[in-house]
CSV table of C-alpha atoms in Angstrom, one decimal:
chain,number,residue,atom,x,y,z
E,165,UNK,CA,0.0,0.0,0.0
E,166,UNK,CA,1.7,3.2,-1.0
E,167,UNK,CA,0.4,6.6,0.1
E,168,UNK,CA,0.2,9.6,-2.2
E,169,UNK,CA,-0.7,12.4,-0.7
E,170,UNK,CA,-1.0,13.6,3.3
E,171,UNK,CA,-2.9,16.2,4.9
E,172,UNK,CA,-2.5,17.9,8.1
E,173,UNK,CA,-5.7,18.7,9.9
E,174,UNK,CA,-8.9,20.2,7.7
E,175,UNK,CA,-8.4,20.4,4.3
E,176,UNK,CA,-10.0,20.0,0.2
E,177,UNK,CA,-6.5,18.0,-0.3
E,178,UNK,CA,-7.3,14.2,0.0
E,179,UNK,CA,-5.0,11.5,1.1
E,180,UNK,CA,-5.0,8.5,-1.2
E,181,UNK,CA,-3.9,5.0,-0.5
E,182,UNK,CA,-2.8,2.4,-3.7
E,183,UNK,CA,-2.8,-1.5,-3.7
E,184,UNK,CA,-1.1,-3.0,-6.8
E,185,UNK,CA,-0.6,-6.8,-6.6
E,186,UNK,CA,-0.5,-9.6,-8.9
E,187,UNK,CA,-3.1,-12.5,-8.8
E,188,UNK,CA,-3.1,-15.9,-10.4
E,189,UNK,CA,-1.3,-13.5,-12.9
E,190,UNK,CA,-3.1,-11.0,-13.3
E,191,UNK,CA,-2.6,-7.3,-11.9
E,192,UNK,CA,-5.2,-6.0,-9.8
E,193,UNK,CA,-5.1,-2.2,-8.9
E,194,UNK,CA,-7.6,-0.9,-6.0
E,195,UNK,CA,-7.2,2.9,-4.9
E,196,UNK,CA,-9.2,5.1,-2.5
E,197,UNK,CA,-8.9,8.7,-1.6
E,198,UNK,CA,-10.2,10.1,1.8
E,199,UNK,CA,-10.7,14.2,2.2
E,200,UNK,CA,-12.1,15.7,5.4
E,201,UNK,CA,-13.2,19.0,4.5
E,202,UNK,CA,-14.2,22.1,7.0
E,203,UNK,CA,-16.9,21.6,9.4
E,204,UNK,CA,-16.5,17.5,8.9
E,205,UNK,CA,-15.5,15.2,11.5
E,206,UNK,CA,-15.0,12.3,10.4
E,207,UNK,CA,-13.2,11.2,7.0
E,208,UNK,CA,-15.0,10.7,3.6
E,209,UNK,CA,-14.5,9.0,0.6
E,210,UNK,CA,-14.0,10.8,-2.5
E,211,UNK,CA,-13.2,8.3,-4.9
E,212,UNK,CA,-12.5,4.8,-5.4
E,213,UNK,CA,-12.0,1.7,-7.7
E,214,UNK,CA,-10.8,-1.2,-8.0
E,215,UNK,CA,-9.3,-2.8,-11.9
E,216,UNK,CA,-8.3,-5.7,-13.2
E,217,UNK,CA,-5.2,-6.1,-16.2
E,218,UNK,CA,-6.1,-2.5,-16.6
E,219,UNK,CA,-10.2,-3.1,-17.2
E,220,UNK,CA,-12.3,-1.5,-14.4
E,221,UNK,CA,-14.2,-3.5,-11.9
E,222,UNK,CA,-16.1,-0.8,-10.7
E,223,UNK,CA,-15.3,2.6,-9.8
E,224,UNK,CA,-16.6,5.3,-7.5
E,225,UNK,CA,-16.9,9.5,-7.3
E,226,UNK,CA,-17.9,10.5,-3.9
E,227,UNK,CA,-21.5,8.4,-2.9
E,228,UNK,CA,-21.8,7.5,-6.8
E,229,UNK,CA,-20.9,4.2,-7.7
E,230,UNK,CA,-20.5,2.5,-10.8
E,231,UNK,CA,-20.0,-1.2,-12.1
E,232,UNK,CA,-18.6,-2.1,-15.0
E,233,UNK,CA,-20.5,-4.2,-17.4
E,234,UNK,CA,-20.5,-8.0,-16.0
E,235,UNK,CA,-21.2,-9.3,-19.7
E,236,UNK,CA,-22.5,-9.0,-23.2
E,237,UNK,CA,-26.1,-9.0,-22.7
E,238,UNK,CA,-25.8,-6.3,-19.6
E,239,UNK,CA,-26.4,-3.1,-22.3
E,240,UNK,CA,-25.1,-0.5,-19.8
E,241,UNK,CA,-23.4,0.0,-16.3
E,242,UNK,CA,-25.0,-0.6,-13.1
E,243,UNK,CA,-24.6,2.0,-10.8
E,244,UNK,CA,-25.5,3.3,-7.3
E,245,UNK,CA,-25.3,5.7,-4.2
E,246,UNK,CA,-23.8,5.0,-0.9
E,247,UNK,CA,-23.1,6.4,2.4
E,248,UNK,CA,-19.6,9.0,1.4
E,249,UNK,CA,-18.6,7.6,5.0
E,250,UNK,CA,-18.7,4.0,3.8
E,251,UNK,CA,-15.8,2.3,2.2
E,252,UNK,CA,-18.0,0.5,-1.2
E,253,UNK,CA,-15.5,-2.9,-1.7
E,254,UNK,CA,-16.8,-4.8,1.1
E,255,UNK,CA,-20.5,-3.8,0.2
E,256,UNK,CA,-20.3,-4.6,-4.1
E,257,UNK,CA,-21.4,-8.0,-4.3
E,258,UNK,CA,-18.9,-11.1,-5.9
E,259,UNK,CA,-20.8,-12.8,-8.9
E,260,UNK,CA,-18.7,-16.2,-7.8
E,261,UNK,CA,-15.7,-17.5,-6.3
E,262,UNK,CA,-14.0,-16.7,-9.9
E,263,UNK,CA,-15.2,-13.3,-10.0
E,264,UNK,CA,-12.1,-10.2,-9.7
E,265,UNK,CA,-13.7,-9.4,-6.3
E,266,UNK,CA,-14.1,-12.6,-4.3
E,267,UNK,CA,-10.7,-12.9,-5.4
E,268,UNK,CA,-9.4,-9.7,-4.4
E,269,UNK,CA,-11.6,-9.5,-1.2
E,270,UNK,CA,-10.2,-13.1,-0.3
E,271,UNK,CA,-6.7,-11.7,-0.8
E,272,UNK,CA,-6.8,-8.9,1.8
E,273,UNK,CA,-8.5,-10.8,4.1
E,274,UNK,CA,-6.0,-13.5,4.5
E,275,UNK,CA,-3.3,-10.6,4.3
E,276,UNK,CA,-1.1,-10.9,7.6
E,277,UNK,CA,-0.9,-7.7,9.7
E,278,UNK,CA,1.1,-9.0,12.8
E,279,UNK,CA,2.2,-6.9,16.1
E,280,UNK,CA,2.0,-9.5,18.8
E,281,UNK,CA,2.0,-8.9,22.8
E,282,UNK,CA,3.6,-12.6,23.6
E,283,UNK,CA,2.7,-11.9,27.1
E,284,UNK,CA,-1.2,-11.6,26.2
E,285,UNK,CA,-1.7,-14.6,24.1
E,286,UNK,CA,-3.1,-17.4,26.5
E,287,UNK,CA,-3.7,-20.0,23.7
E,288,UNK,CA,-7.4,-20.6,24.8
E,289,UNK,CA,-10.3,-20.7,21.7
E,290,UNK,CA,-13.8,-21.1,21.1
E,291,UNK,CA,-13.6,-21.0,17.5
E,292,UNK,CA,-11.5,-21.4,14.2
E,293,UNK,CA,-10.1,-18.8,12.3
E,294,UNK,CA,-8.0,-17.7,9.3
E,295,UNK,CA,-7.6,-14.0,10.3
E,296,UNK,CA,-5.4,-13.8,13.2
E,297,UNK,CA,-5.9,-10.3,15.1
E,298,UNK,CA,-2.5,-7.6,14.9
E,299,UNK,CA,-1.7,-8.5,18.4
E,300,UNK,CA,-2.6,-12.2,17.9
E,301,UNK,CA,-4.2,-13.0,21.1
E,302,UNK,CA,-6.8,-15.0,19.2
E,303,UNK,CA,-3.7,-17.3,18.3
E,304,UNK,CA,-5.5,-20.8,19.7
E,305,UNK,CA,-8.4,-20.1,17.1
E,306,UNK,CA,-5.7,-19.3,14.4
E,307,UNK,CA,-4.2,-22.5,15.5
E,308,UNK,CA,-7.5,-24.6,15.2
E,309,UNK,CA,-8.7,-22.4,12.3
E,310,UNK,CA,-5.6,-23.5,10.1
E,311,UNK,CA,-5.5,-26.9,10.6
E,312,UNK,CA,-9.1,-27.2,9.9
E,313,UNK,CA,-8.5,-25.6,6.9
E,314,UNK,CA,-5.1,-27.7,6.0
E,315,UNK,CA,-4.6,-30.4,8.2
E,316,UNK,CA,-1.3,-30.8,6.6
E,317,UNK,CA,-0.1,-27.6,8.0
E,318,UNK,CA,1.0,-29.4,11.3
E,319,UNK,CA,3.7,-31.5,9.4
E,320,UNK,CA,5.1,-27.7,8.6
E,321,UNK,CA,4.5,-26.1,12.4
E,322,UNK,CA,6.3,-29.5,13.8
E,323,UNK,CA,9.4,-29.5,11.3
E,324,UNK,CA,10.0,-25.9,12.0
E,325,UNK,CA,9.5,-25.5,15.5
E,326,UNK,CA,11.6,-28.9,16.4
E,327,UNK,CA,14.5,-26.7,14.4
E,328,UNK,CA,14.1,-24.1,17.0
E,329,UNK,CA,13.2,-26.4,20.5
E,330,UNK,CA,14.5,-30.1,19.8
E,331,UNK,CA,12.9,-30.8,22.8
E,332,UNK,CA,10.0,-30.5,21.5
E,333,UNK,CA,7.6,-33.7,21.5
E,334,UNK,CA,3.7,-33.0,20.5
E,335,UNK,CA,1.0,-29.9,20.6
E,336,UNK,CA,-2.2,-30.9,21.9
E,337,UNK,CA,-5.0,-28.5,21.7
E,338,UNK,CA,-7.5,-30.5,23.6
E,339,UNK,CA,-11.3,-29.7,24.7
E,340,UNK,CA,-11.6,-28.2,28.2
E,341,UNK,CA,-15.3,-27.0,27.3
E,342,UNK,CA,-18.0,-27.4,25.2
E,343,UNK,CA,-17.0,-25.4,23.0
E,344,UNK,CA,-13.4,-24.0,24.5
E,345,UNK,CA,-9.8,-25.6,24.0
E,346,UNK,CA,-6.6,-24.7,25.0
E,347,UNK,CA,-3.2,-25.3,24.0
E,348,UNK,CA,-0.7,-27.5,25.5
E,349,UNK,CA,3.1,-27.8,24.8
E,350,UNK,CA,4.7,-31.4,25.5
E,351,UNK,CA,8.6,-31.7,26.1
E,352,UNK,CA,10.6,-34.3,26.2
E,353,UNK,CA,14.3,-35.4,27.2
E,354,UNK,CA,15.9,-38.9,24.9
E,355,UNK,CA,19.0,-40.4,26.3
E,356,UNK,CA,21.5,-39.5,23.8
E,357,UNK,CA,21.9,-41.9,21.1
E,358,UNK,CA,18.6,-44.0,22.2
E,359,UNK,CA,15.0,-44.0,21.3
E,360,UNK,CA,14.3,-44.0,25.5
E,361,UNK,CA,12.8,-40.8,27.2
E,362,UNK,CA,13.7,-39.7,30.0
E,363,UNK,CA,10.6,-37.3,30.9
E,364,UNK,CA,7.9,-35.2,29.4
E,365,UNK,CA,6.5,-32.2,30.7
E,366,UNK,CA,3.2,-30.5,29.3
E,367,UNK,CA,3.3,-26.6,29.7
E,368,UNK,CA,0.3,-24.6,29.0
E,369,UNK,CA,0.9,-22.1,26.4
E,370,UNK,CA,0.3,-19.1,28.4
E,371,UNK,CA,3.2,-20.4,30.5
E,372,UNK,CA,5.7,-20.0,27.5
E,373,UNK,CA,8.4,-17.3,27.5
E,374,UNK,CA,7.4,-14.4,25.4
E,375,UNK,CA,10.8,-15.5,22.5
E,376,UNK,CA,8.9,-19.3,22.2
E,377,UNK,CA,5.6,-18.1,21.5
E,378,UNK,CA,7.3,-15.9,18.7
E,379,UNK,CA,8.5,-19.1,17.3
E,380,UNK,CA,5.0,-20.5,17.8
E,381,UNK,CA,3.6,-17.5,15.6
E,382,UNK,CA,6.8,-17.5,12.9
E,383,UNK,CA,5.6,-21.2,12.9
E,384,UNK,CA,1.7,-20.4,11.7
E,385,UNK,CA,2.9,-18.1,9.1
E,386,UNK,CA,5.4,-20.7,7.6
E,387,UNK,CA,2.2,-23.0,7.3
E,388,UNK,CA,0.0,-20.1,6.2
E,389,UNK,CA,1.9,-19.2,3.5
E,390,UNK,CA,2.5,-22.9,2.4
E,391,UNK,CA,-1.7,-23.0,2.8
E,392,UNK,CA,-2.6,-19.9,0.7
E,393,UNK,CA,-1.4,-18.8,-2.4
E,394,UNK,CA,-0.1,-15.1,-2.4
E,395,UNK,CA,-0.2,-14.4,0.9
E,396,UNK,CA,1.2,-11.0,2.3
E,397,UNK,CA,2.6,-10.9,6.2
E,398,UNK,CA,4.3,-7.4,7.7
E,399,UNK,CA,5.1,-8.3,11.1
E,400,UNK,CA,6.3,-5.2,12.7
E,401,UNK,CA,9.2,-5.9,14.8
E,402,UNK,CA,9.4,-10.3,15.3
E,403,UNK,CA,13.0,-9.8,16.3
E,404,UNK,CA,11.9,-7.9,19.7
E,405,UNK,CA,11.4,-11.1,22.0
E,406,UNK,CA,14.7,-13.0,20.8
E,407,UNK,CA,18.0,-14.0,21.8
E,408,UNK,CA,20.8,-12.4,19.7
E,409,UNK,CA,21.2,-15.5,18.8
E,410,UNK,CA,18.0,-16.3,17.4
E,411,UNK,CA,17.4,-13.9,15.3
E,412,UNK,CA,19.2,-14.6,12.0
E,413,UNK,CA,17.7,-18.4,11.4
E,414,UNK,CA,14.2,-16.8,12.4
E,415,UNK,CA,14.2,-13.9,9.7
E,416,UNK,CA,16.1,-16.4,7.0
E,417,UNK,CA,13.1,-19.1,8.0
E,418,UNK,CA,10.2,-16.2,7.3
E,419,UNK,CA,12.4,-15.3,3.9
E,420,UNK,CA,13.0,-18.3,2.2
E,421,UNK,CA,8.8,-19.5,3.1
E,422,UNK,CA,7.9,-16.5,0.4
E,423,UNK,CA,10.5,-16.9,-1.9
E,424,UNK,CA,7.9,-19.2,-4.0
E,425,UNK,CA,5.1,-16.5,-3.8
E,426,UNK,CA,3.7,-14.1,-1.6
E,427,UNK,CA,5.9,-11.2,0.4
E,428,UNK,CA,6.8,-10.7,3.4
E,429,UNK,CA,7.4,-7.2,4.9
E,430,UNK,CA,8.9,-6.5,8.4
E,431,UNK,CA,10.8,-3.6,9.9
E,432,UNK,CA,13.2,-4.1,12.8
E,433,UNK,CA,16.2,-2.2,14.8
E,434,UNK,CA,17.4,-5.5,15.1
E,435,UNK,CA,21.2,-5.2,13.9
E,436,UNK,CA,21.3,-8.7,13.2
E,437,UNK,CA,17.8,-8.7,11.1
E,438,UNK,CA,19.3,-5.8,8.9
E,439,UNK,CA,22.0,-7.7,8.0
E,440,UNK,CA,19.7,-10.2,6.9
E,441,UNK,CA,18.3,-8.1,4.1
E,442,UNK,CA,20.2,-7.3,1.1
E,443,UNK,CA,20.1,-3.2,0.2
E,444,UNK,CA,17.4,-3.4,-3.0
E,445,UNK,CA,15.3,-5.3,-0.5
E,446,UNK,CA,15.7,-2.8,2.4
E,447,UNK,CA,13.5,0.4,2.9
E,448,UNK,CA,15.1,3.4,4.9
E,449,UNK,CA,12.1,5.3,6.9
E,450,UNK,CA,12.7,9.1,8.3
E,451,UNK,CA,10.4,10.8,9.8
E,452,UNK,CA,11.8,14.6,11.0
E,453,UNK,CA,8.6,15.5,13.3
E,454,UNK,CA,4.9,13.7,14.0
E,455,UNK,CA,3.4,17.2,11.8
E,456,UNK,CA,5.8,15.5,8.9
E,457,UNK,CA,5.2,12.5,6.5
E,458,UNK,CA,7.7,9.8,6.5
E,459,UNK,CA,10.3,9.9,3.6
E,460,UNK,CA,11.0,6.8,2.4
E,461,UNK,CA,13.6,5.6,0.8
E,462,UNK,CA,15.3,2.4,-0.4
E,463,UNK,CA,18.3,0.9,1.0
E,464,UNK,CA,20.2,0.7,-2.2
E,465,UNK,CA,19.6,4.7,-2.9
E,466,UNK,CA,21.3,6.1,-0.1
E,467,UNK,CA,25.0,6.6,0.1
E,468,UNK,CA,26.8,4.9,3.3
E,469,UNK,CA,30.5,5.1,4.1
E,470,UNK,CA,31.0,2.1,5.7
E,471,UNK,CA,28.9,-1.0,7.9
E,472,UNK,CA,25.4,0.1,7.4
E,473,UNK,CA,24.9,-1.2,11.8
E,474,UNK,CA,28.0,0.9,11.9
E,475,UNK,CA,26.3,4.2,9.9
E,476,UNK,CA,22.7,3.4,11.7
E,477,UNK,CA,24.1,3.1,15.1
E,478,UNK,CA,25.8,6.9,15.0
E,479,UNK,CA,22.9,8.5,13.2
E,480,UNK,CA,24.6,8.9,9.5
E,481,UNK,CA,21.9,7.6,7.6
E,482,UNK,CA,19.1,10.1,6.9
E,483,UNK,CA,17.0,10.5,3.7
């Protein structure tokens, strides 16, 4: 998503967001522009639309909105009025799972938008889902929702996370309701060089430390993006709960799961997740004061004498 234009406080001058992606090969363009004029509260939108391989889909001017024709015997546009407060994709109605917009739609909502709070996922769920929330604390539901989806996805989750804790022996996410479960984390100790165990413990995942949950997370996007086809993940900041340590084989895990397809987007401070990033794959973001826009620029565009850590840590790189 690429803004275009900013305002500062009440003005005529709208800010407009742009989505350009590629689908089952084809390129799908959606924009919207929001103004909030004098005497308005609240933001409204001034135009919109959404195209397909350069053919519109339907577009919209302020609370007029117009569909393109669906076929050959459909002599003229349709066309209607909406709220100028209400945003018109989610309310145009999909023809069938084929049509631009159910593909489109189903795009953004399995997009990944991740900012978790380790310390406020408890693992408990009385439902499946797809869509975890930004601060994941609905990760049990995620948990059931994927593998109800893709039961296959727990062959990925177990070969990744076994990488990370070799202790690890199952994941049990058994009923303690009637309609509630709640995760459960089983390790176990082998003597070396023999199949014999020498304990197990079960630790509810609540109990986990705020750096294995992470992995537990990295772990659902590796088998999300293996499950849906272009998927897009920005996870602001994974590194933040992680040993020093840890941090290079977790980004190189989350980069090479969307080499295939898909992107993946995060940003980090994390010396060690820089360096994991060449510079045409890094963005540089600079923001002078909160009454400015962020400048950004790439990586590769920016002149550095020197370790880039080096040049970040005393403040030499600036757009």
């Amino acid at each position: 998503m690429k803004p275009k234009d900013f305002f500062l406080g009440h003005t005529d001058v709208p800010v407009r967001f742009e989505i350009e992606v590629e689908l089952l090969g084809r390129i799908y363009e959606y924009a919207i522009a929001f103004e909030l004029p004098e005497g308005f509260k609240e933001l409204r939108v001034c135009e919109e639309k959404l195209a397909v391989e350069g053919q519109s889909v339907y577009t919209r001017k302020e609370a007029q909105v117009h569909l393109a024709k669906a076929g050959q015997q459909q002599e003229k546009e349709a066309k209607f009025r909406i709220d100028w407060h209400l945003v018109a994709l989610p309310i145009v109605q999909e023809q069938s799972q084929k049509d631009p917009l159910f593909i489109f739609k189903q795009w953004l909502a399995r997009m990944l938008i991740l900012r978790p709070i380790p310390s406020l996922i408890a693992g408990d769920s009385t439902q499946e889902t797809l869509e975890p929330n930004l601060q994941v604390t609905n990760f049990g539901a995620w948990f059931s929702g994927l593998l109800a989806y893709t039961p296959a996805a727990y062959t990925k989750i177990d070969e990744y996370l076994r990488q990370v804790m070799p202790d690890l022996k199952d994941i049990k996410n058994p009923v303690i309701g009637k309609d509630s479960r709640s995760l459960v984390v089983q390790f176990s100790k082998l003597i070396p060089s023999s199949p014999q165990v020498l304990g197990s413990v079960d630790v509810l995942f609540e109990d986990l430390s705020d750096g294995e949950k992470c992995f537990m997370i990295c772990a659902l996007v590796l088998a999300a993006s293996d499950a849906h086809d272009q998927l897009l993940c920005f996870w602001d900041e994974p590194d933040s709960h992680l040993a020093p340590s840890e941090v290079g084989h977790f980004v190189l895990a989350l980069r090479k799961a969307f080499q295939s397809g898909g992107q993946f987007i995060m940003t980090s401070h994390n010396s060690e997740a820089i360096r994991r990033f060449s510079d045409e794959n890094t963005l540089v973001l600079h923001r002078r004061s909160h009454l400015e826009p962020t400048v950004v620029r790439p990586l590769s565009g920016i002149q550095i004498n020197g370790d880039l850590v080096g040049a970040l840590i005393r403040g030499d790189v600036e757009p």
